[in-house]
Structure formats: structure tokens, C-alpha cells
GROMACS .gro file of C-alpha atoms in nm:
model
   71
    1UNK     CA    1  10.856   8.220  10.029
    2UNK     CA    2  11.115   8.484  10.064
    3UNK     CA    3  11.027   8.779  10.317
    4UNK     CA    4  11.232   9.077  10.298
    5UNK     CA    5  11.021   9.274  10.537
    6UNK     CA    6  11.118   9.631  10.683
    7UNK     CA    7  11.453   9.593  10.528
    8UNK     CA    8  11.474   9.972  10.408
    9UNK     CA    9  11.612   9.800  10.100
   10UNK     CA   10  11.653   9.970   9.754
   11UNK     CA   11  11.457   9.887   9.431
   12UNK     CA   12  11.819   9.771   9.312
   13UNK     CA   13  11.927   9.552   9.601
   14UNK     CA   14  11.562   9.366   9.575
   15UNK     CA   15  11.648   9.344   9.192
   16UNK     CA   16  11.996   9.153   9.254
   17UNK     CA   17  11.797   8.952   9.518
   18UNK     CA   18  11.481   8.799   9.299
   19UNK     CA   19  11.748   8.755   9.007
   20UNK     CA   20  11.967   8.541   9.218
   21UNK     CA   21  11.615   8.304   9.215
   22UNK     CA   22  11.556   8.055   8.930
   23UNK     CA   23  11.272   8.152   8.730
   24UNK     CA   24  10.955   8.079   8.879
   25UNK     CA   25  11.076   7.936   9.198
   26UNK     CA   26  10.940   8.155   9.405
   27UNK     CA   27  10.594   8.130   9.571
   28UNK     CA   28  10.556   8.402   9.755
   29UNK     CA   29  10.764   8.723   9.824
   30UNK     CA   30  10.696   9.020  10.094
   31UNK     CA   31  10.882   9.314  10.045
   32UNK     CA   32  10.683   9.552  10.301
   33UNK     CA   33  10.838   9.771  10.405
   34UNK     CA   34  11.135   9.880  10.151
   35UNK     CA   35  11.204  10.174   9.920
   36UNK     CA   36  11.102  10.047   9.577
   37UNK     CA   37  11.095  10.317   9.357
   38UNK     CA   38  10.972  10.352   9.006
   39UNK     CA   39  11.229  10.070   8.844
   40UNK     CA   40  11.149   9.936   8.546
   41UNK     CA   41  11.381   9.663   8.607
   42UNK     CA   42  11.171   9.561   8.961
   43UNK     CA   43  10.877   9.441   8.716
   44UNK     CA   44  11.103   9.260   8.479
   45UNK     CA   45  11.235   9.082   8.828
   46UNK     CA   46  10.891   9.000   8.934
   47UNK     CA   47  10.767   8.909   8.599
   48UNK     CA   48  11.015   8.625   8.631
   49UNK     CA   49  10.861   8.474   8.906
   50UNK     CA   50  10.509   8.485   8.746
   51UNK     CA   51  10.437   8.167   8.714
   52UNK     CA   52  10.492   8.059   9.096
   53UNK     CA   53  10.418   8.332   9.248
   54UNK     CA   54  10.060   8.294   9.448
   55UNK     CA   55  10.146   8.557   9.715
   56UNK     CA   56  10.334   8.937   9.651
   57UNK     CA   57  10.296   9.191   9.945
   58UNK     CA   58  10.440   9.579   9.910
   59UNK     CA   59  10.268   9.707  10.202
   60UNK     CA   60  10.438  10.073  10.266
   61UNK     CA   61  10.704  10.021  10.026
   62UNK     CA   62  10.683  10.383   9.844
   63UNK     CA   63  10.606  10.256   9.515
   64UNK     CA   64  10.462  10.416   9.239
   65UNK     CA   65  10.161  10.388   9.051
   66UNK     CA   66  10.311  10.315   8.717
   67UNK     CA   67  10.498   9.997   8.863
   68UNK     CA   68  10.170   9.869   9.028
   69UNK     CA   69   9.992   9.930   8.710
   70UNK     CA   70  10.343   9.705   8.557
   71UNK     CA   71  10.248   9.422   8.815
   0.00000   0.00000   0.00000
């Protein structure tokens, strides 16, 4: 489980974060809280994780419908 709650981080910095992750090895990840933007590269980041991931929170994170829609 990684929680990066109420971090005010950047679409980018949670990029560079779920990429330093091995494929899939992620359970769970709460990001509530941050500035995630419409990034294309977010989804590809979360799509990496797919397969382990049983729990995703973006409570008040700002982000847009089009990368909701991705997820």
C-alpha cells in the first residue's frame, strides 16, 4: 500500500514515484489529496500496477474527467 495523502504533489512527481515500483507490486495506492492534472503519462503509471492493484483513492485530487475515464 503506498499512501501519498495531502502531499500537494504534482501529476509528475506521483509519475516518478509509481515508476520507481515494479510492475504490479502495488496493492493499493491513495493519492488524496494532490494536484494530478490531465497527464497522460499518470494512466500509463497506474496501468502498470493493474494487476495488483485492489484499492486506488483520488479523493480531491483535481483530476480531470478524461483521466478518470483513462482509469
Amino acid at each position: 500500500m503506498l499512501d501519498l495523502t495531502d502531499n500537494e504533489l504534482p501529476s509528475s512527481a506521483i509519475v516518478a514515484v509509481l515508476n520507481s515500483f515494479e510492475s504490479g507490486s502495488l496493492g493499493g495506492i491513495n493519492l488524496s489529496g494532490n494536484i494530478l492534472e490531465g497527464d497522460v503519462d499518470l494512466v500509463a503509471a497506474f496501468y502498470r500496477h493493474k494487476s495488483s492493484l485492489q484499492f486506488l483513492s483520488l479523493a480531491h485530487c483535481f483530476v480531470t474527467e478524461e483521466i478518470l475515464a483513462a482509469v
